[in-house]
GROMACS .gro file of C-alpha atoms in nm:
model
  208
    1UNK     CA    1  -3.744  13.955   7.674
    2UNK     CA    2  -3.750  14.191   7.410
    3UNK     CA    3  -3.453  14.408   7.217
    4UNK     CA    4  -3.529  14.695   7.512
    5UNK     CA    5  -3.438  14.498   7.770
    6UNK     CA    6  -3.138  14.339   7.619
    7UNK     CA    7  -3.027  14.695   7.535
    8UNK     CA    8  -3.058  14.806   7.902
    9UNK     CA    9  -2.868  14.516   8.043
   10UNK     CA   10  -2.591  14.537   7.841
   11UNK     CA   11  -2.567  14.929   7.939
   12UNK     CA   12  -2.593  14.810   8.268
   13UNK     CA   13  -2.305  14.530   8.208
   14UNK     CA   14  -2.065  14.772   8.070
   15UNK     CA   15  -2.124  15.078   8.281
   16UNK     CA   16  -2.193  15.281   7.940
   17UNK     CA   17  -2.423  15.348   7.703
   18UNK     CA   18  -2.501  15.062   7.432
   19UNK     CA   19  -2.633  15.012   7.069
   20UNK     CA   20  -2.752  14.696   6.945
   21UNK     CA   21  -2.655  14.650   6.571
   22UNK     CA   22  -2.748  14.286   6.514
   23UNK     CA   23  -2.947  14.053   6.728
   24UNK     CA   24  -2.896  13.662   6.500
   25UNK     CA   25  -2.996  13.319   6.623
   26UNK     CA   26  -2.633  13.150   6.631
   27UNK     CA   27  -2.561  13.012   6.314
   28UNK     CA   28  -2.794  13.273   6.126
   29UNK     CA   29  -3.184  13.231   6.039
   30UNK     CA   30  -3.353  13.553   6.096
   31UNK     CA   31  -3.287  13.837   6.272
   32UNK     CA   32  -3.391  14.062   6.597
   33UNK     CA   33  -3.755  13.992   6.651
   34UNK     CA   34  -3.743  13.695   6.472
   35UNK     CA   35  -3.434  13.579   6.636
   36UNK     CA   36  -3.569  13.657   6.981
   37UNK     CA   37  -3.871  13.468   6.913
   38UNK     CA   38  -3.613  13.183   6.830
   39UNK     CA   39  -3.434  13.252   7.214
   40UNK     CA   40  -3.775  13.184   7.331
   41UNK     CA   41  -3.757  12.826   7.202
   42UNK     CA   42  -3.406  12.751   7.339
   43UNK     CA   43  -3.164  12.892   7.038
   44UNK     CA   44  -2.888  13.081   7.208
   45UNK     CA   45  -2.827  13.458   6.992
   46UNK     CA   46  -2.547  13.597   6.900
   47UNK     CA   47  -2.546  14.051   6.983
   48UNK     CA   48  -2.347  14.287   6.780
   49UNK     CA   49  -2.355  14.619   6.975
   50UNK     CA   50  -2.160  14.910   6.960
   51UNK     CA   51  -2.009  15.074   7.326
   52UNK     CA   52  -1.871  15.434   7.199
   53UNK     CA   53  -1.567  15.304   6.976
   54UNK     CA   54  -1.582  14.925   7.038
   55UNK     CA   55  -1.834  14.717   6.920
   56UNK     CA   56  -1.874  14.363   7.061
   57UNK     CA   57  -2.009  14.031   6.973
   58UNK     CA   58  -2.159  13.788   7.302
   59UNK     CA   59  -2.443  13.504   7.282
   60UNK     CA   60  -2.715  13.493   7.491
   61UNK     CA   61  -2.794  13.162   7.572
   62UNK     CA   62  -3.018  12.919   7.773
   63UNK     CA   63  -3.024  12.580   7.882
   64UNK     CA   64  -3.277  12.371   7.726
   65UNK     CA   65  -3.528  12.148   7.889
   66UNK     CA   66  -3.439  11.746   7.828
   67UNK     CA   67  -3.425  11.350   7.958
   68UNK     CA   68  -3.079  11.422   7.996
   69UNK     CA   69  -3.084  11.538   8.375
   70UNK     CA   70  -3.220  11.891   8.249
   71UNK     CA   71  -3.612  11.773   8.335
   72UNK     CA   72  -3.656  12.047   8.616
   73UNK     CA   73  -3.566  12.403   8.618
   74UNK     CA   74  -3.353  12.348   8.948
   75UNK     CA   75  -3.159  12.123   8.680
   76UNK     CA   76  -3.114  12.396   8.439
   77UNK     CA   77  -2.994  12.662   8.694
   78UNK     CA   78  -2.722  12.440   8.793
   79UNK     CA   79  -2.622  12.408   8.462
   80UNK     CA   80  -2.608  12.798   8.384
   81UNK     CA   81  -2.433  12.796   8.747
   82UNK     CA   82  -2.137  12.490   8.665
   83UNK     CA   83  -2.103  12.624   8.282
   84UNK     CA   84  -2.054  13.033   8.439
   85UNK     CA   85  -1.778  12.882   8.684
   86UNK     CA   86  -1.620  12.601   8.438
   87UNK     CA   87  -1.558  12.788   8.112
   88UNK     CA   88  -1.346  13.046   8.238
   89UNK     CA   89  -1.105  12.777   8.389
   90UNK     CA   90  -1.061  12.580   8.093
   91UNK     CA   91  -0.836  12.659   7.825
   92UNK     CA   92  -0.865  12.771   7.480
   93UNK     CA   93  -1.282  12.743   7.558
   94UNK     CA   94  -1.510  13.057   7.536
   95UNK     CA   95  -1.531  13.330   7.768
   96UNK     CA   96  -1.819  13.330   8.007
   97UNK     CA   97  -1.880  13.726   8.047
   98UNK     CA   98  -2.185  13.666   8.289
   99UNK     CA   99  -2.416  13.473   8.463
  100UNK     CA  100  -2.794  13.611   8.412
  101UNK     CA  101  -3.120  13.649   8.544
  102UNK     CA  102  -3.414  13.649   8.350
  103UNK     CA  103  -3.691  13.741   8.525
  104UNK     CA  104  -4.088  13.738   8.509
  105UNK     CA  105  -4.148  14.122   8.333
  106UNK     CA  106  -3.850  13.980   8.087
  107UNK     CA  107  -3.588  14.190   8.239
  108UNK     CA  108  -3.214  14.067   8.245
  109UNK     CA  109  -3.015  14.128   8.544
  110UNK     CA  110  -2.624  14.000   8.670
  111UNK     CA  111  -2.544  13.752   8.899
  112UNK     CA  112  -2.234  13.747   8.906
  113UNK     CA  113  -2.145  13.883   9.214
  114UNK     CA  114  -2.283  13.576   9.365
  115UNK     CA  115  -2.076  13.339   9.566
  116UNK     CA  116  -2.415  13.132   9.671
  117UNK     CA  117  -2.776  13.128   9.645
  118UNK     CA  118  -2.985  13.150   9.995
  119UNK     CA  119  -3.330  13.055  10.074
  120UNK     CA  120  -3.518  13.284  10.284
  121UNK     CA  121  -3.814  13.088  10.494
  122UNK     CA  122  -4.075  13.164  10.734
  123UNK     CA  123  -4.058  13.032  11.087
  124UNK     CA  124  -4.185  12.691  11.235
  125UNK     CA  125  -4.145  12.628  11.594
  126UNK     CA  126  -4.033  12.289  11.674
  127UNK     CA  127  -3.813  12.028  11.597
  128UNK     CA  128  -3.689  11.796  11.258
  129UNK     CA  129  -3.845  11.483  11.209
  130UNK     CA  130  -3.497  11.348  11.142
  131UNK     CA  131  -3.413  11.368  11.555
  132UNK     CA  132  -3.706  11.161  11.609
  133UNK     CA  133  -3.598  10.908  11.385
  134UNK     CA  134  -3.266  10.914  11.539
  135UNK     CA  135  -3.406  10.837  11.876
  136UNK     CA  136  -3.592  10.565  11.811
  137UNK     CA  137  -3.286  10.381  11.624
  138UNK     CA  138  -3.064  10.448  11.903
  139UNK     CA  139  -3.367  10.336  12.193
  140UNK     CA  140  -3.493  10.074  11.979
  141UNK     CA  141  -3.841  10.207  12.147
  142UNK     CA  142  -4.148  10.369  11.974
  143UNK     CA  143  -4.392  10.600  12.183
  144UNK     CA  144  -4.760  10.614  12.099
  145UNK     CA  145  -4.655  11.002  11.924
  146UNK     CA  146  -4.415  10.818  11.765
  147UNK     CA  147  -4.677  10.611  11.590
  148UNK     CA  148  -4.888  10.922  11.574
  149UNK     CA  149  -4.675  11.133  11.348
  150UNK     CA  150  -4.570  10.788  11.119
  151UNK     CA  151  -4.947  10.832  11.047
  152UNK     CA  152  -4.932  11.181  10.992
  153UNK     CA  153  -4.617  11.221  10.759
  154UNK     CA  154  -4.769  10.924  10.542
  155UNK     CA  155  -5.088  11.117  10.484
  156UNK     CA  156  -4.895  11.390  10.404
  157UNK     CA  157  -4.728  11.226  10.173
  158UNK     CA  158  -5.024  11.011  10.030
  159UNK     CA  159  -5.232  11.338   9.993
  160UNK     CA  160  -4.933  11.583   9.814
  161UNK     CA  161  -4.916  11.256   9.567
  162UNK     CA  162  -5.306  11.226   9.489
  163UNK     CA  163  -5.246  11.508   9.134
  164UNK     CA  164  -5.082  11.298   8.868
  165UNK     CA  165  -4.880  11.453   8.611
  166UNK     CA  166  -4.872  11.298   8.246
  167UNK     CA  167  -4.503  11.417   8.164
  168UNK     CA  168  -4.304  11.121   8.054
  169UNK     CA  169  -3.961  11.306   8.078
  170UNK     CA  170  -4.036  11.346   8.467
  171UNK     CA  171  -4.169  10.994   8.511
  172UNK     CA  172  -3.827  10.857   8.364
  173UNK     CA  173  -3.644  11.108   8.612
  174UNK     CA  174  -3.803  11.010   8.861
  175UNK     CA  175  -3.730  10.677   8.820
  176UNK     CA  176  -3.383  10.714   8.751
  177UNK     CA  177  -3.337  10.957   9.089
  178UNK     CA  178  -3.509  10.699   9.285
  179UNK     CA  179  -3.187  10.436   9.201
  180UNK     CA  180  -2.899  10.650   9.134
  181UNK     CA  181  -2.957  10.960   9.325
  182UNK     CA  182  -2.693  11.076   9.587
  183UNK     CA  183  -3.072  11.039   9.804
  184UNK     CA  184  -3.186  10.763   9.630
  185UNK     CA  185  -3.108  10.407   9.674
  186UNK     CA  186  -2.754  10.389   9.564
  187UNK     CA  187  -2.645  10.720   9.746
  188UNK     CA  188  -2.806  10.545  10.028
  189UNK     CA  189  -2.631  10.256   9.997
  190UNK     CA  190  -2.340  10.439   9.947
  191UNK     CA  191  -2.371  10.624  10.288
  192UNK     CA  192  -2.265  10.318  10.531
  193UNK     CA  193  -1.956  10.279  10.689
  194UNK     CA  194  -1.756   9.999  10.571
  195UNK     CA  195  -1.759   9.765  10.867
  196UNK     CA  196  -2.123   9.842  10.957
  197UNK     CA  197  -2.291   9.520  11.121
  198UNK     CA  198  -2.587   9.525  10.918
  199UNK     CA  199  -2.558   9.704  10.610
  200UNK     CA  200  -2.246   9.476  10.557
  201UNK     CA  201  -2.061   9.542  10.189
  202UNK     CA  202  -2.200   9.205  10.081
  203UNK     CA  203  -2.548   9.274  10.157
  204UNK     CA  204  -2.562   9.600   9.958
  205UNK     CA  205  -2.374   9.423   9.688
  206UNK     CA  206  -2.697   9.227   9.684
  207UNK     CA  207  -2.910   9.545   9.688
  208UNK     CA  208  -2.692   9.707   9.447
   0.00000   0.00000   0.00000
């Protein structure tokens, strides 16, 4: 992202023509490329610009990358996502004027008009895994495909698992997702009914 394409989104933001006075890492230390090159490394930036007769003040900021539940960039969208929808509902707390996408040529573009991110795929013929599952708890009964695809799925697994990563932050996610994740073991345990005949509330008291 450079001063350019800063300049062109704000234009585009206010439906008029902009000039950037002042591009400052928040808090001061340097200014326009400088402070861009500090935006780069996670320091939000406060803009001055000038919109005929008005001139403004915003900061541009990002979310940075921690072992505080910000590990993976899905973690850091939600973040932008929850902060763009909170703010504006809490009193006396700044104004969040937009929620915006950076993309690869270092372009910024709105998203505000969105109500929900989609997920466009390509098609598979068949069915989910998960009905298979649910017919052999209800039958109690495993077909030889049954076995067949048990054998599949855990080379699948076994074989997307083979790279290792040496990233300690993700390690210690991983770990932590694996107990308290709404997937992971306690959202798990979590999931059964109250007076289910197996997972009874003492047992998963044990679990827990």
């Amino acid at each position: 992202m450079n001063e350019s394409a800063l300049t062109q989104y704000l234009t585009r933001l206010r439906q008029r023509p902009v000039a950037i006075a002042a591009i400052e890492p928040l808090g001061g230390g340097g200014q326009g490329a400088a402070a861009l090159k500090a935006f780069g490394y996670g320091q939000p930036i406060r803009v001055t610009y000038h919109c005929g007769a008005d001139t403004d003040e915003v900061v541009l900021r990002r979310v940075n990358r921690n072992g505080f539940g910000r590990e993976n960039m899905s973690d850091r969208v939600a973040e932008v996502w929850r902060d763009y929808h909170a703010f504006n509902q809490l009193p006396r707390h700044v104004r969040a004027r937009d929620l915006v996408l950076l993309n690869r040529d270092g372009e910024l573009h709105s998203l505000a008009a969105a109500a929900e991110l989609l997920l466009l795929t390509d098609f598979a013929p068949g069915t989910t895994y998960a009905e298979d599952l649910h017919r052999v708890g209800e039958t109690g009964r495993l077909t030889p495909l049954d076995r067949d695809r048990a054998k599949a799925l855990a080379s699948y697994l076994a074989a997307i698992h083979t790279t290792k990563y040496q990233d300690d932050l993700l390690w210690r996610r991983r770990l932590r997702d694996l107990v308290g994740d709404g997937e992971g073991i306690m959202g798990l345990t979590d999931s059964y009914a109250a007076e289910d005949e197996i997972a009874t509330p003492a047992r998963l008291r044990q679990i827990e």
